[in-house]
Amino acid sequence: MTSISIPLDTTTARRHRKPSLLRRVFANGAVRWGSVLLCFMVVLAVAAPWLYTIDPNAMDPANSHLSPGAHAEFTTLAGDSFERFFPMGTDSMGRDIWSRTAYGARISLSVGAAVALGSIALGMLVGMVAGYFRRFDGVIMRVMDGMMAIPGILFAIVLVAVWRPSLWTVILAIVVPETPRVARLVRSVVLSVREEPYVEAAIALDTPAWKLMLRHILPNTVAPLIVQGTFVCAAAMLAEAVMSFLGIGLPSDVPTWGNIMSEGRAYFTSHPSTVLLPGAFLALTVLAVNMLGDGLRDALDPKFNKRGS
């Protein structure tokens, strides 16, 4: 008896094999470029002390408003003097704008990450309670709607005015108005998942609510929350810069991109680089986070994947 062997077309099988999640995510151009830009900003923030920087608050009034690329003898108020190259020039007080911009990346990225984590944690808790327990849904969502009716920046200004301006005050002031948006997103996911047959079966088997939410509902909120977190991070960095620019954010001695632009706006006509250069770093960071969010949304959205297949 002769055995017949059927050759396997490994090329066809490999072509129809579903790509892994990580490969599918990084196949998106927006994710790749956003990740590169964001990694650059993270390296700038972490390695700021070693990237040709000096004390961001060191002043030399004799060298105020130096043009980008200038060389000058820098003398601090303590009497220390040294020759220095100023790649981004100096401000009205003779402070190195490059050093202040590099250290300002730490504040902006820290605020963005902290606000994203805080609003996601609070919004997830509120949204899951509102979506799963129907008797609380009406009251909770009306409160969320009332909070969303107030512009976020005005809400943050009021909260900062009540408490003493500090980093944690600014973070809290931005987390509060961002939480309702996350809560509404989580609630919509919970309402959809709650009608699935496997969830109804778990409810019929008298599964405790906390176990059902952790095991069956929470995993379905991870992908949309990751995408929403990137947009919240970008919005938080912009909000912090606006608050500092208006003089109601962090104290003026703290090097943030908003403070740098605020101090340079009075001299914008004669020295536009004091505003434009830090603003470019802020714009690139926000662009990187938004590109990352757009790419993740496209890669993690099942409907998009079906359209692209």
mmCIF file of C-alpha atoms in Angstrom:
data_model
loop_
_atom_site.group_PDB
_atom_site.id
_atom_site.type_symbol
_atom_site.label_atom_id
_atom_site.label_comp_id
_atom_site.label_asym_id
_atom_site.label_seq_id
_atom_site.Cartn_x
_atom_site.Cartn_y
_atom_site.Cartn_z
ATOM 1 C CA MET A 1 0.000 0.000 0.000
ATOM 2 C CA THR A 2 1.502 3.280 -1.139
ATOM 3 C CA SER A 3 1.253 6.299 1.132
ATOM 4 C CA ILE A 4 0.516 9.635 -0.507
ATOM 5 C CA SER A 5 2.152 12.664 0.997
ATOM 6 C CA ILE A 6 0.522 16.037 0.481
ATOM 7 C CA PRO A 7 3.029 18.899 0.480
ATOM 8 C CA LEU A 8 2.196 21.743 2.786
ATOM 9 C CA ASP A 9 2.353 25.234 1.394
ATOM 10 C CA THR A 10 4.191 26.868 4.271
ATOM 11 C CA THR A 11 4.255 30.211 2.469
ATOM 12 C CA THR A 12 0.456 30.338 2.243
ATOM 13 C CA ALA A 13 0.082 29.239 5.868
ATOM 14 C CA ARG A 14 2.510 31.898 6.985
ATOM 15 C CA ARG A 15 0.676 34.520 4.916
ATOM 16 C CA HIS A 16 -2.667 33.732 6.563
ATOM 17 C CA ARG A 17 -1.253 33.457 10.059
ATOM 18 C CA LYS A 18 -2.613 36.212 12.302
ATOM 19 C CA PRO A 19 0.168 38.606 13.327
ATOM 20 C CA SER A 20 0.916 39.075 17.003
ATOM 21 C CA LEU A 21 -0.507 42.064 18.840
ATOM 22 C CA LEU A 22 2.908 43.692 19.282
ATOM 23 C CA ARG A 23 3.753 43.291 15.592
ATOM 24 C CA ARG A 24 0.347 44.639 14.587
ATOM 25 C CA VAL A 25 0.787 47.666 16.831
ATOM 26 C CA PHE A 26 4.254 48.580 15.560
ATOM 27 C CA ALA A 27 3.219 47.969 11.959
ATOM 28 C CA ASN A 28 1.340 51.254 12.287
ATOM 29 C CA GLY A 29 3.444 54.203 11.133
ATOM 30 C CA ALA A 30 1.889 56.600 13.654
ATOM 31 C CA VAL A 31 2.896 54.306 16.514
ATOM 32 C CA ARG A 32 6.479 54.056 15.268
ATOM 33 C CA TRP A 33 7.002 57.778 14.743
ATOM 34 C CA GLY A 34 5.141 58.709 17.902
ATOM 35 C CA SER A 35 7.239 56.248 19.916
ATOM 36 C CA VAL A 36 10.486 57.637 18.491
ATOM 37 C CA LEU A 37 9.549 61.234 19.308
ATOM 38 C CA LEU A 38 8.280 60.311 22.760
ATOM 39 C CA CYS A 39 11.396 58.270 23.565
ATOM 40 C CA PHE A 40 13.518 61.267 22.574
ATOM 41 C CA MET A 41 11.620 63.481 25.009
ATOM 42 C CA VAL A 42 11.845 60.880 27.780
ATOM 43 C CA VAL A 43 15.620 60.597 27.286
ATOM 44 C CA LEU A 44 15.843 64.403 27.330
ATOM 45 C CA ALA A 45 13.966 64.510 30.644
ATOM 46 C CA VAL A 46 15.833 61.676 32.345
ATOM 47 C CA ALA A 47 19.318 62.609 31.125
ATOM 48 C CA ALA A 48 18.891 66.388 31.492
ATOM 49 C CA PRO A 49 21.772 66.781 34.012
ATOM 50 C CA TRP A 50 24.234 65.209 31.539
ATOM 51 C CA LEU A 51 23.081 66.863 28.287
ATOM 52 C CA TYR A 52 25.264 69.994 28.371
ATOM 53 C CA THR A 53 23.048 71.713 30.919
ATOM 54 C CA ILE A 54 23.696 73.922 33.926
ATOM 55 C CA ASP A 55 21.523 74.932 36.858
ATOM 56 C CA PRO A 56 18.288 76.028 35.157
ATOM 57 C CA ASN A 57 17.900 78.868 37.706
ATOM 58 C CA ALA A 58 21.493 80.152 37.416
ATOM 59 C CA MET A 59 21.366 83.838 36.397
ATOM 60 C CA ASP A 60 23.777 86.228 34.746
ATOM 61 C CA PRO A 61 21.941 89.529 34.030
ATOM 62 C CA ALA A 62 24.924 90.732 31.989
ATOM 63 C CA ASN A 63 24.191 87.988 29.430
ATOM 64 C CA SER A 64 20.444 88.482 29.114
ATOM 65 C CA HIS A 65 18.719 87.903 25.768
ATOM 66 C CA LEU A 66 21.627 86.196 24.049
ATOM 67 C CA SER A 67 20.705 84.862 20.617
ATOM 68 C CA PRO A 68 20.612 81.084 19.998
ATOM 69 C CA GLY A 69 24.119 79.762 19.307
ATOM 70 C CA ALA A 70 25.914 82.585 21.148
ATOM 71 C CA HIS A 71 29.188 82.183 23.072
ATOM 72 C CA ALA A 72 29.667 84.229 26.240
ATOM 73 C CA GLU A 73 31.449 84.375 29.586
ATOM 74 C CA PHE A 74 28.800 83.248 32.049
ATOM 75 C CA THR A 75 29.128 84.530 35.620
ATOM 76 C CA THR A 76 26.702 83.228 38.222
ATOM 77 C CA LEU A 77 25.454 85.274 41.173
ATOM 78 C CA ALA A 78 27.731 83.165 43.386
ATOM 79 C CA GLY A 79 30.787 84.476 41.464
ATOM 80 C CA ASP A 80 31.567 81.359 39.407
ATOM 81 C CA SER A 81 32.632 82.244 35.858
ATOM 82 C CA PHE A 82 33.073 80.019 32.793
ATOM 83 C CA GLU A 83 32.894 80.157 29.017
ATOM 84 C CA ARG A 84 29.668 78.707 27.667
ATOM 85 C CA PHE A 85 27.898 78.039 24.407
ATOM 86 C CA PHE A 86 24.162 78.793 24.523
ATOM 87 C CA PRO A 87 22.401 76.655 21.885
ATOM 88 C CA MET A 88 18.986 78.259 22.581
ATOM 89 C CA GLY A 89 20.173 81.606 23.953
ATOM 90 C CA THR A 90 19.232 83.136 27.310
ATOM 91 C CA ASP A 91 16.151 84.799 28.757
ATOM 92 C CA SER A 92 15.666 88.237 30.289
ATOM 93 C CA MET A 93 17.443 87.160 33.488
ATOM 94 C CA GLY A 94 20.391 85.577 31.730
ATOM 95 C CA ARG A 95 19.268 81.995 32.379
ATOM 96 C CA ASP A 96 20.170 79.297 29.865
ATOM 97 C CA ILE A 97 16.989 78.462 27.917
ATOM 98 C CA TRP A 98 18.338 75.075 26.804
ATOM 99 C CA SER A 99 18.891 73.995 30.414
ATOM 100 C CA ARG A 100 15.451 75.235 31.451
ATOM 101 C CA THR A 101 13.820 73.487 28.492
ATOM 102 C CA ALA A 102 15.582 70.188 29.205
ATOM 103 C CA TYR A 103 14.598 70.266 32.881
ATOM 104 C CA GLY A 104 11.103 71.442 31.933
ATOM 105 C CA ALA A 105 10.589 68.170 30.056
ATOM 106 C CA ARG A 106 10.624 66.426 33.433
ATOM 107 C CA ILE A 107 7.708 68.490 34.708
ATOM 108 C CA SER A 108 5.586 68.165 31.579
ATOM 109 C CA LEU A 109 6.064 64.415 31.192
ATOM 110 C CA SER A 110 5.556 63.832 34.925
ATOM 111 C CA VAL A 111 2.315 65.823 34.914
ATOM 112 C CA GLY A 112 1.074 64.044 31.789
ATOM 113 C CA ALA A 113 1.831 60.555 33.123
ATOM 114 C CA ALA A 114 0.459 61.272 36.613
ATOM 115 C CA VAL A 115 -2.768 62.793 35.281
ATOM 116 C CA ALA A 116 -3.278 59.900 32.856
ATOM 117 C CA LEU A 117 -2.818 57.297 35.601
ATOM 118 C CA GLY A 118 -4.919 59.195 38.137
ATOM 119 C CA SER A 119 -7.847 59.927 35.816
ATOM 120 C CA ILE A 120 -7.845 56.363 34.467
ATOM 121 C CA ALA A 121 -7.884 54.895 37.989
ATOM 122 C CA LEU A 122 -10.715 57.149 39.191
ATOM 123 C CA GLY A 123 -12.644 57.024 35.924
ATOM 124 C CA MET A 124 -12.416 53.240 35.755
ATOM 125 C CA LEU A 125 -13.774 52.894 39.286
ATOM 126 C CA VAL A 126 -16.636 55.336 38.712
ATOM 127 C CA GLY A 127 -17.465 53.978 35.264
ATOM 128 C CA MET A 128 -17.538 50.346 36.352
ATOM 129 C CA VAL A 129 -19.811 51.107 39.322
ATOM 130 C CA ALA A 130 -22.147 53.214 37.171
ATOM 131 C CA GLY A 131 -22.272 50.672 34.342
ATOM 132 C CA TYR A 132 -22.702 47.540 36.444
ATOM 133 C CA PHE A 133 -24.944 48.735 39.256
ATOM 134 C CA ARG A 134 -27.923 50.272 37.442
ATOM 135 C CA ARG A 135 -29.387 51.856 40.593
ATOM 136 C CA PHE A 136 -26.335 54.132 40.900
ATOM 137 C CA ASP A 137 -26.043 54.906 37.192
ATOM 138 C CA GLY A 138 -28.405 57.903 37.040
ATOM 139 C CA VAL A 139 -26.966 59.757 40.027
ATOM 140 C CA ILE A 140 -23.306 59.128 39.154
ATOM 141 C CA MET A 141 -23.616 60.084 35.499
ATOM 142 C CA ARG A 142 -25.562 63.254 36.255
ATOM 143 C CA VAL A 143 -22.697 64.314 38.510
ATOM 144 C CA MET A 144 -20.222 63.473 35.737
ATOM 145 C CA ASP A 145 -22.290 65.435 33.215
ATOM 146 C CA GLY A 146 -22.308 68.436 35.556
ATOM 147 C CA MET A 147 -18.523 68.295 35.862
ATOM 148 C CA MET A 148 -18.118 68.040 32.092
ATOM 149 C CA ALA A 149 -20.330 71.110 31.626
ATOM 150 C CA ILE A 150 -17.576 73.230 33.196
ATOM 151 C CA PRO A 151 -14.558 73.854 30.908
ATOM 152 C CA GLY A 152 -11.628 71.807 32.175
ATOM 153 C CA ILE A 153 -9.167 74.689 32.296
ATOM 154 C CA LEU A 154 -11.587 76.825 34.339
ATOM 155 C CA PHE A 155 -12.156 73.916 36.722
ATOM 156 C CA ALA A 156 -8.389 73.564 37.146
ATOM 157 C CA ILE A 157 -7.949 77.311 37.706
ATOM 158 C CA VAL A 158 -10.557 77.271 40.491
ATOM 159 C CA LEU A 159 -8.949 74.295 42.234
ATOM 160 C CA VAL A 160 -5.465 75.835 42.053
ATOM 161 C CA ALA A 161 -6.846 79.137 43.388
ATOM 162 C CA VAL A 162 -8.295 77.319 46.413
ATOM 163 C CA TRP A 163 -5.038 75.559 47.321
ATOM 164 C CA ARG A 164 -1.418 76.686 47.262
ATOM 165 C CA PRO A 165 0.131 76.145 43.800
ATOM 166 C CA SER A 166 2.382 73.076 43.732
ATOM 167 C CA LEU A 167 3.062 70.110 41.480
ATOM 168 C CA TRP A 168 0.505 67.880 43.202
ATOM 169 C CA THR A 169 -2.079 70.661 43.224
ATOM 170 C CA VAL A 170 -1.692 71.104 39.461
ATOM 171 C CA ILE A 171 -1.935 67.342 38.903
ATOM 172 C CA LEU A 172 -5.083 67.086 41.028
ATOM 173 C CA ALA A 173 -6.591 70.140 39.336
ATOM 174 C CA ILE A 174 -6.224 68.442 35.934
ATOM 175 C CA VAL A 175 -7.210 64.932 37.088
ATOM 176 C CA VAL A 176 -10.632 66.047 38.364
ATOM 177 C CA PRO A 177 -11.985 67.452 35.063
ATOM 178 C CA GLU A 178 -10.488 64.572 33.039
ATOM 179 C CA THR A 179 -12.073 61.838 35.179
ATOM 180 C CA PRO A 180 -15.672 62.194 33.815
ATOM 181 C CA ARG A 181 -14.500 61.552 30.245
ATOM 182 C CA VAL A 182 -12.797 58.340 31.274
ATOM 183 C CA ALA A 183 -15.801 57.331 33.385
ATOM 184 C CA ARG A 184 -18.175 57.709 30.438
ATOM 185 C CA LEU A 185 -15.903 55.586 28.247
ATOM 186 C CA VAL A 186 -15.659 52.795 30.838
ATOM 187 C CA ARG A 187 -19.409 52.911 31.484
ATOM 188 C CA SER A 188 -20.173 52.431 27.791
ATOM 189 C CA VAL A 189 -17.849 49.411 27.643
ATOM 190 C CA VAL A 190 -19.364 47.912 30.808
ATOM 191 C CA LEU A 191 -22.920 48.355 29.507
ATOM 192 C CA SER A 192 -21.947 46.542 26.304
ATOM 193 C CA VAL A 193 -20.043 43.699 27.961
ATOM 194 C CA ARG A 194 -22.710 43.206 30.625
ATOM 195 C CA GLU A 195 -25.143 41.976 27.933
ATOM 196 C CA GLU A 196 -22.767 39.283 26.669
ATOM 197 C CA PRO A 197 -23.971 35.676 27.186
ATOM 198 C CA TYR A 198 -20.938 34.641 29.244
ATOM 199 C CA VAL A 199 -21.485 37.546 31.648
ATOM 200 C CA GLU A 200 -25.192 36.759 31.959
ATOM 201 C CA ALA A 201 -24.262 33.133 32.634
ATOM 202 C CA ALA A 202 -21.856 34.217 35.370
ATOM 203 C CA ILE A 203 -24.588 36.363 36.907
ATOM 204 C CA ALA A 204 -27.031 33.418 36.774
ATOM 205 C CA LEU A 205 -24.465 31.305 38.618
ATOM 206 C CA ASP A 206 -24.488 33.916 41.399
ATOM 207 C CA THR A 207 -20.874 34.982 40.823
ATOM 208 C CA PRO A 208 -19.870 37.789 43.205
ATOM 209 C CA ALA A 209 -19.970 41.201 41.550
ATOM 210 C CA TRP A 210 -16.339 42.036 42.359
ATOM 211 C CA LYS A 211 -15.094 38.778 40.867
ATOM 212 C CA LEU A 212 -17.220 39.191 37.744
ATOM 213 C CA MET A 213 -15.982 42.736 37.162
ATOM 214 C CA LEU A 214 -12.329 41.792 37.684
ATOM 215 C CA ARG A 215 -12.402 38.594 35.633
ATOM 216 C CA HIS A 216 -14.820 39.343 32.796
ATOM 217 C CA ILE A 217 -15.437 43.095 32.514
ATOM 218 C CA LEU A 218 -12.145 44.751 33.452
ATOM 219 C CA PRO A 219 -10.060 43.007 30.710
ATOM 220 C CA ASN A 220 -12.400 44.436 28.058
ATOM 221 C CA THR A 221 -11.656 47.996 29.217
ATOM 222 C CA VAL A 222 -7.861 47.733 28.943
ATOM 223 C CA ALA A 223 -7.502 48.512 25.218
ATOM 224 C CA PRO A 224 -9.796 51.584 25.158
ATOM 225 C CA LEU A 225 -8.259 52.853 28.396
ATOM 226 C CA ILE A 226 -4.740 52.660 26.965
ATOM 227 C CA VAL A 227 -5.826 54.734 23.989
ATOM 228 C CA GLN A 228 -7.755 57.193 26.154
ATOM 229 C CA GLY A 229 -4.771 57.482 28.491
ATOM 230 C CA THR A 230 -2.546 58.797 25.687
ATOM 231 C CA PHE A 231 -5.039 61.526 24.822
ATOM 232 C CA VAL A 232 -5.439 62.455 28.502
ATOM 233 C CA CYS A 233 -1.644 62.659 28.822
ATOM 234 C CA ALA A 234 -1.404 65.064 25.874
ATOM 235 C CA ALA A 235 -4.281 67.197 27.164
ATOM 236 C CA ALA A 236 -2.707 67.323 30.642
ATOM 237 C CA MET A 237 0.622 68.593 29.316
ATOM 238 C CA LEU A 238 -1.171 71.321 27.381
ATOM 239 C CA ALA A 239 -3.292 72.240 30.409
ATOM 240 C CA GLU A 240 -0.220 72.502 32.653
ATOM 241 C CA ALA A 241 1.535 74.709 30.088
ATOM 242 C CA VAL A 242 -1.523 76.971 29.784
ATOM 243 C CA MET A 243 -1.840 77.283 33.561
ATOM 244 C CA SER A 244 1.847 78.122 33.960
ATOM 245 C CA PHE A 245 1.661 80.546 31.031
ATOM 246 C CA LEU A 246 -1.216 82.357 32.756
ATOM 247 C CA GLY A 247 0.729 82.465 36.038
ATOM 248 C CA ILE A 248 -1.598 80.164 38.000
ATOM 249 C CA GLY A 249 0.345 76.926 37.698
ATOM 250 C CA LEU A 250 3.692 76.035 39.204
ATOM 251 C CA PRO A 251 5.786 78.831 40.777
ATOM 252 C CA SER A 252 7.823 80.883 38.313
ATOM 253 C CA ASP A 253 11.139 79.568 39.674
ATOM 254 C CA VAL A 254 10.209 76.028 38.558
ATOM 255 C CA PRO A 255 11.465 75.456 34.981
ATOM 256 C CA THR A 256 8.399 74.365 33.019
ATOM 257 C CA TRP A 257 7.714 74.979 29.348
ATOM 258 C CA GLY A 258 4.722 77.121 30.258
ATOM 259 C CA ASN A 259 6.780 79.276 32.640
ATOM 260 C CA ILE A 260 9.552 79.713 30.068
ATOM 261 C CA MET A 261 7.075 80.911 27.432
ATOM 262 C CA SER A 262 5.297 83.120 29.968
ATOM 263 C CA GLU A 263 8.538 84.872 30.919
ATOM 264 C CA GLY A 264 9.460 85.394 27.266
ATOM 265 C CA ARG A 265 6.133 86.697 25.981
ATOM 266 C CA ALA A 266 6.943 90.290 27.014
ATOM 267 C CA TYR A 267 9.972 90.174 24.686
ATOM 268 C CA PHE A 268 8.383 88.139 21.901
ATOM 269 C CA THR A 269 8.686 90.916 19.307
ATOM 270 C CA SER A 270 12.423 91.412 19.790
ATOM 271 C CA HIS A 271 13.387 87.884 20.937
ATOM 272 C CA PRO A 272 10.822 85.372 19.601
ATOM 273 C CA SER A 273 13.102 82.394 20.209
ATOM 274 C CA THR A 274 12.467 82.626 23.971
ATOM 275 C CA VAL A 275 8.862 81.572 23.261
ATOM 276 C CA LEU A 276 9.075 79.617 20.013
ATOM 277 C CA LEU A 277 11.827 77.167 20.968
ATOM 278 C CA PRO A 278 10.261 75.887 24.240
ATOM 279 C CA GLY A 279 6.888 75.931 22.466
ATOM 280 C CA ALA A 280 8.322 73.691 19.748
ATOM 281 C CA PHE A 281 9.346 71.109 22.363
ATOM 282 C CA LEU A 282 5.848 71.199 23.852
ATOM 283 C CA ALA A 283 4.233 70.866 20.415
ATOM 284 C CA LEU A 284 6.465 67.933 19.450
ATOM 285 C CA THR A 285 5.742 66.111 22.712
ATOM 286 C CA VAL A 286 1.980 66.562 22.399
ATOM 287 C CA LEU A 287 2.183 65.516 18.734
ATOM 288 C CA ALA A 288 4.130 62.376 19.675
ATOM 289 C CA VAL A 289 1.603 61.332 22.327
ATOM 290 C CA ASN A 290 -1.349 62.020 20.017
ATOM 291 C CA MET A 291 0.265 60.058 17.172
ATOM 292 C CA LEU A 292 0.851 57.177 19.567
ATOM 293 C CA GLY A 293 -2.774 57.312 20.682
ATOM 294 C CA ASP A 294 -4.106 57.415 17.121
ATOM 295 C CA GLY A 295 -1.927 54.489 16.115
ATOM 296 C CA LEU A 296 -2.924 52.412 19.131
ATOM 297 C CA ARG A 297 -6.594 53.126 18.464
ATOM 298 C CA ASP A 298 -6.245 51.920 14.881
ATOM 299 C CA ALA A 299 -4.255 48.832 15.863
ATOM 300 C CA LEU A 300 -6.431 47.796 18.808
ATOM 301 C CA ASP A 301 -9.822 48.532 17.229
ATOM 302 C CA PRO A 302 -11.269 45.215 15.988
ATOM 303 C CA LYS A 303 -13.476 46.989 13.417
ATOM 304 C CA PHE A 304 -10.443 48.720 11.940
ATOM 305 C CA ASN A 305 -8.561 45.429 11.745
ATOM 306 C CA LYS A 306 -11.454 43.829 9.867
ATOM 307 C CA ARG A 307 -11.525 46.704 7.387
ATOM 308 C CA GLY A 308 -7.796 46.468 6.813
ATOM 309 C CA SER A 309 -7.762 42.687 6.356
#
